[in-house]
């Protein structure tokens, strides 16, 4: 198997890394803090599965991009790549919008997540712009 799109491969590996760090951060820092609060078990459960939806989403995106990196036909991957990029852009807008609305002073705390999403979307965009090689270049 030959890697046809290194941008997608890097995006896939990053997505898998994001999934792992998101799960680890949730389990080690965010979710345990909920248990110390006086919130209902139902609310804790909802927050836990909503947190891990993002983890699972990142994992699926990573697997998809790794498989897409081996595809020789751009037409087979183009729409999926743009749909995932759109989801990530909406995710960033929700993060920034909700943070600005509820606690504008903590917008700086979203910097690392924002940069990660921007880099991720940039890699996807570069992958969609990757030109097909001519038949002669593929033989070399």
XYZ file of N, CA and C in Angstrom:
420
model
N 0.850 -1.187 0.000
C 0.000 0.000 0.000
C 0.886 1.238 0.000
N 0.510 2.175 -0.821
C 1.296 3.398 -0.965
C 0.493 4.579 -0.415
N 1.157 5.406 0.361
C 0.512 6.602 0.883
C 0.387 7.598 -0.255
N -0.832 8.004 -0.540
C -1.103 8.925 -1.645
C -1.253 10.368 -1.171
N -1.580 10.560 0.111
C -1.830 11.905 0.605
C -1.270 12.008 2.034
N -0.077 12.565 2.147
C 0.576 12.673 3.451
C -0.161 13.639 4.373
N -0.828 14.640 3.814
C -1.604 15.565 4.647
C -2.710 14.823 5.379
N -3.399 13.934 4.680
C -4.455 13.146 5.309
C -3.874 12.185 6.344
N -2.721 11.619 6.044
C -2.094 10.713 7.000
C -1.748 11.458 8.289
N -1.158 12.631 8.160
C -0.814 13.437 9.343
C -2.084 13.840 10.082
N -3.119 14.253 9.343
C -4.397 14.616 9.972
C -4.984 13.422 10.722
N -4.871 12.239 10.146
C -5.386 11.035 10.788
C -4.641 10.706 12.069
N -3.325 10.790 12.017
C -2.522 10.513 13.209
C -2.821 11.556 14.287
N -2.921 12.822 13.893
C -3.271 13.868 14.864
C -4.638 13.619 15.482
N -5.604 13.237 14.676
C -6.943 12.969 15.198
C -6.920 11.832 16.214
N -6.134 10.796 15.935
C -6.014 9.687 16.888
C -5.356 10.178 18.187
N -4.335 11.023 18.051
C -3.685 11.610 19.220
C -4.669 12.490 19.991
N -5.452 13.304 19.266
C -6.460 14.143 19.917
C -7.475 13.285 20.661
N -7.868 12.160 20.085
C -8.826 11.264 20.743
C -8.231 10.742 22.051
N -6.993 10.304 21.992
C -6.355 9.758 23.194
C -6.192 10.821 24.281
N -5.715 12.008 23.900
C -5.513 13.058 24.904
C -6.837 13.587 25.434
N -7.851 13.624 24.587
C -9.168 14.078 25.028
C -9.749 13.107 26.054
N -9.647 11.813 25.782
C -10.141 10.802 26.723
C -9.360 10.862 28.032
N -8.031 10.962 27.917
C -7.186 10.994 29.113
C -7.475 12.239 29.951
N -7.566 13.394 29.305
C -7.856 14.636 30.019
C -9.221 14.561 30.695
N -10.193 14.012 29.996
C -11.529 13.886 30.579
C -11.540 12.976 31.785
N -10.906 11.819 31.652
C -10.913 10.840 32.743
C -10.052 11.271 33.926
N -8.975 11.997 33.662
C -8.063 12.344 34.754
C -8.334 13.696 35.392
N -8.917 14.626 34.640
C -9.075 15.981 35.181
C -10.511 16.488 35.193
N -11.175 16.407 34.077
C -12.485 17.058 33.953
C -13.588 16.267 34.639
N -13.735 15.008 34.286
C -14.842 14.211 34.810
C -14.754 13.959 36.318
N -13.563 13.723 36.895
C -13.500 13.577 38.350
C -13.955 14.835 39.095
N -13.744 15.994 38.502
C -14.183 17.236 39.146
C -15.703 17.285 39.271
N -16.394 16.635 38.346
C -17.859 16.594 38.420
C -18.337 15.809 39.626
N -17.626 14.763 39.999
C -18.028 13.940 41.127
C -17.947 14.700 42.442
N -17.124 15.728 42.511
C -16.966 16.500 43.734
C -18.058 17.564 43.850
N -18.714 17.865 42.780
C -19.772 18.872 42.782
C -21.072 18.248 43.274
N -22.000 19.082 43.594
C -23.311 18.597 44.028
C -24.275 18.594 42.848
N -23.932 17.803 41.842
C -24.815 17.663 40.692
C -25.343 16.231 40.663
N -26.465 16.074 40.043
C -27.110 14.762 40.027
C -26.299 13.757 39.213
N -26.531 12.488 39.501
C -25.859 11.419 38.755
C -26.268 11.469 37.287
N -27.510 11.846 37.012
C -27.981 11.954 35.628
C -27.170 13.003 34.872
N -26.929 14.142 35.495
C -26.143 15.206 34.871
C -24.697 14.752 34.669
N -24.137 14.063 35.649
C -22.780 13.538 35.507
C -22.703 12.559 34.340
N -23.714 11.705 34.216
C -23.744 10.719 33.134
C -23.814 11.406 31.777
N -24.690 12.400 31.667
C -24.835 13.127 30.406
C -23.524 13.823 30.050
N -22.915 14.489 31.016
C -21.659 15.182 30.753
C -20.581 14.191 30.322
N -20.545 13.022 30.944
C -19.537 12.012 30.607
C -19.709 11.511 29.184
N -20.942 11.184 28.797
C -21.087 10.673 27.425
C -20.939 11.773 26.389
N -21.328 12.993 26.700
C -21.100 14.094 25.755
C -19.597 14.317 25.579
N -18.852 14.240 26.683
C -17.397 14.379 26.602
C -16.805 13.305 25.683
N -17.246 12.072 25.881
C -16.669 10.971 25.121
C -17.210 10.859 23.701
N -18.294 11.550 23.393
C -18.729 11.638 21.998
C -17.635 12.316 21.177
N -17.055 13.377 21.723
C -15.968 14.083 21.029
C -14.753 13.163 20.883
N -14.462 12.382 21.930
C -13.354 11.425 21.856
C -13.589 10.430 20.725
N -14.788 9.858 20.686
C -15.125 8.871 19.652
C -15.116 9.503 18.262
N -15.623 10.718 18.177
C -15.628 11.444 16.903
C -14.203 11.615 16.385
N -13.298 12.043 17.253
C -11.894 12.209 16.856
C -11.289 10.883 16.413
N -11.618 9.809 17.094
C -11.116 8.492 16.725
C -11.611 8.084 15.338
N -12.893 8.289 15.072
C -13.458 7.959 13.757
C -12.831 8.831 12.667
N -12.665 10.119 12.942
C -12.017 10.999 11.969
C -10.596 10.507 11.676
N -9.877 10.118 12.709
C -8.510 9.641 12.526
C -8.447 8.407 11.649
N -9.310 7.444 11.931
C -9.359 6.221 11.123
C -9.711 6.561 9.679
N -10.702 7.450 9.504
C -11.122 7.830 8.153
C -9.973 8.478 7.384
N -9.271 9.405 8.007
C -8.182 10.079 7.301
C -7.021 9.140 7.005
N -6.743 8.207 7.889
C -5.676 7.247 7.607
C -6.059 6.398 6.394
N -7.290 5.911 6.341
C -7.731 5.157 5.156
C -7.733 6.042 3.914
N -8.178 7.296 4.059
C -8.229 8.205 2.916
C -6.840 8.525 2.385
N -5.821 8.455 3.241
C -4.462 8.778 2.796
C -3.933 7.765 1.781
N -4.551 6.589 1.703
C -4.120 5.558 0.757
C -4.920 5.572 -0.548
N -5.961 6.375 -0.622
C -6.805 6.428 -1.819
C -6.110 7.200 -2.930
N -6.136 6.644 -4.124
C -5.496 7.327 -5.254
C -6.443 8.311 -5.932
N -7.726 8.127 -5.813
C -8.714 9.009 -6.446
C -9.162 10.094 -5.469
N -8.859 11.343 -5.789
C -9.288 12.463 -4.938
C -10.795 12.535 -4.815
N -11.500 12.151 -5.872
C -12.953 12.257 -5.858
C -13.580 11.353 -4.801
N -12.876 10.316 -4.378
C -13.393 9.413 -3.350
C -13.264 9.982 -1.943
N -12.406 10.965 -1.757
C -12.139 11.481 -0.415
C -12.503 12.946 -0.222
N -12.660 13.668 -1.296
C -12.831 15.118 -1.242
C -14.021 15.535 -0.382
N -15.192 14.971 -0.626
C -16.391 15.364 0.114
C -16.273 15.016 1.594
N -15.781 13.839 1.892
C -15.623 13.432 3.292
C -14.663 14.373 4.019
N -13.575 14.723 3.372
C -12.594 15.619 3.985
C -13.215 16.987 4.281
N -13.957 17.539 3.336
C -14.578 18.843 3.553
C -15.676 18.780 4.606
N -16.401 17.677 4.678
C -17.438 17.537 5.709
C -16.805 17.490 7.103
N -15.710 16.751 7.236
C -15.020 16.693 8.522
C -14.449 18.059 8.875
N -13.875 18.750 7.896
C -13.355 20.103 8.144
C -14.481 21.037 8.596
N -15.647 20.914 7.976
C -16.793 21.750 8.366
C -17.214 21.445 9.799
N -17.245 20.182 10.165
C -17.593 19.800 11.545
C -16.596 20.403 12.520
N -15.318 20.359 12.180
C -14.286 20.915 13.058
C -14.397 22.434 13.183
N -14.725 23.104 12.094
C -14.896 24.559 12.140
C -16.101 24.914 13.008
N -17.181 24.177 12.846
C -18.369 24.415 13.694
C -18.023 24.127 15.150
N -17.258 23.066 15.390
C -16.834 22.749 16.762
C -16.070 23.923 17.361
N -15.140 24.501 16.596
C -14.364 25.643 17.075
C -15.264 26.842 17.346
N -16.210 27.097 16.450
C -17.135 28.218 16.657
C -17.985 28.018 17.909
N -18.403 26.801 18.161
C -19.181 26.515 19.379
C -18.314 26.728 20.618
N -17.090 26.222 20.592
C -16.184 26.403 21.736
C -15.988 27.882 22.027
N -15.657 28.643 20.986
C -15.404 30.072 21.177
C -16.677 30.829 21.536
N -17.771 30.507 20.864
C -19.030 31.207 21.118
C -19.565 30.973 22.515
N -19.592 29.724 22.940
C -20.102 29.410 24.279
C -19.188 30.002 25.345
N -17.887 29.903 25.135
C -16.951 30.474 26.105
C -17.129 31.986 26.192
N -17.245 32.648 25.054
C -17.426 34.108 25.051
C -18.741 34.500 25.714
N -19.760 33.711 25.496
C -21.083 34.020 26.037
C -21.135 33.799 27.552
N -20.583 32.679 28.019
C -20.694 32.350 29.433
C -19.580 32.944 30.282
N -18.374 33.060 29.729
C -17.243 33.536 30.526
C -16.158 34.074 29.604
N -16.391 35.257 29.072
C -15.468 35.837 28.094
C -14.049 35.956 28.629
N -13.904 36.090 29.934
C -12.574 36.218 30.518
C -11.740 34.949 30.319
N -12.379 33.807 30.109
C -11.608 32.579 29.932
C -11.415 32.189 28.465
N -11.621 33.110 27.552
C -11.353 32.833 26.140
C -9.898 32.440 25.911
N -8.981 33.016 26.683
C -7.560 32.673 26.531
C -7.319 31.192 26.828
N -8.163 30.587 27.645
C -8.011 29.165 27.977
C -8.333 28.258 26.790
N -8.956 28.802 25.763
C -9.300 28.006 24.582
C -8.214 28.089 23.502
N -7.130 28.796 23.797
C -6.093 29.047 22.796
C -5.502 27.754 22.229
N -5.092 26.829 23.085
C -4.433 25.601 22.613
C -5.396 24.770 21.780
N -6.648 24.607 22.257
C -7.641 23.856 21.488
C -7.900 24.524 20.141
N -7.977 25.851 20.151
C -8.231 26.593 18.915
C -7.107 26.407 17.911
N -5.870 26.510 18.380
C -4.710 26.327 17.502
C -4.687 24.906 16.949
N -4.980 23.921 17.788
C -4.991 22.523 17.328
C -6.027 22.327 16.222
N -7.214 22.883 16.398
C -8.266 22.737 15.387
C -7.879 23.460 14.103
N -7.298 24.642 14.214
C -6.883 25.396 13.024
C -5.808 24.626 12.254
N -4.832 24.057 12.944
C -3.790 23.263 12.278
C -4.403 22.033 11.617
N -5.307 21.380 12.322
C -5.988 20.185 11.814
C -6.751 20.519 10.530
N -7.524 21.605 10.551
C -8.287 22.016 9.363
C -7.340 22.431 8.235
N -6.231 23.076 8.569
C -5.260 23.462 7.542
C -4.677 22.226 6.849
N -4.352 21.194 7.612
C -3.839 19.954 7.015
C -4.878 19.309 6.101
N -6.127 19.312 6.553
C -7.201 18.752 5.726
C -7.331 19.545 4.432
N -7.308 20.862 4.550
C -7.424 21.724 3.379
C -6.264 21.487 2.416
N -5.055 21.403 2.943
C -3.904 21.107 2.081
C -4.074 19.760 1.395
N -4.615 18.793 2.108
C -4.848 17.477 1.518
C -5.870 17.510 0.403
N -6.882 18.358 0.530
C -7.900 18.436 -0.533
C -7.362 19.177 -1.753
N -6.368 20.039 -1.557
C -5.790 20.778 -2.669
C -4.673 20.017 -3.360
N -4.235 18.908 -2.751
C -3.136 18.135 -3.331
C -3.510 17.739 -4.755
N -2.641 18.081 -5.673
C -2.913 17.790 -7.085
C -2.599 16.342 -7.398
N -3.365 15.818 -8.321
C -3.098 14.458 -8.797
C -1.812 14.456 -9.597
N -1.050 13.414 -9.390
C 0.179 13.287 -10.155
C -0.164 12.746 -11.534
N 0.626 13.144 -12.509
C 0.409 12.607 -13.848
C 0.843 11.152 -13.891
N 0.389 10.420 -14.866
C 0.738 9.015 -15.007
C 2.234 8.787 -15.050
N 2.952 9.699 -15.709
C 4.404 9.570 -15.852
C 5.084 9.694 -14.476
N 4.634 10.639 -13.625
C 5.233 10.827 -12.310
C 4.941 9.636 -11.403
N 3.774 9.024 -11.561
C 3.418 7.887 -10.713
C 4.286 6.675 -11.013
N 4.752 6.532 -12.249
C 5.562 5.384 -12.617
C 6.985 5.488 -12.081
N 7.442 6.688 -11.809
C 8.826 6.873 -11.363
C 9.026 6.523 -9.937
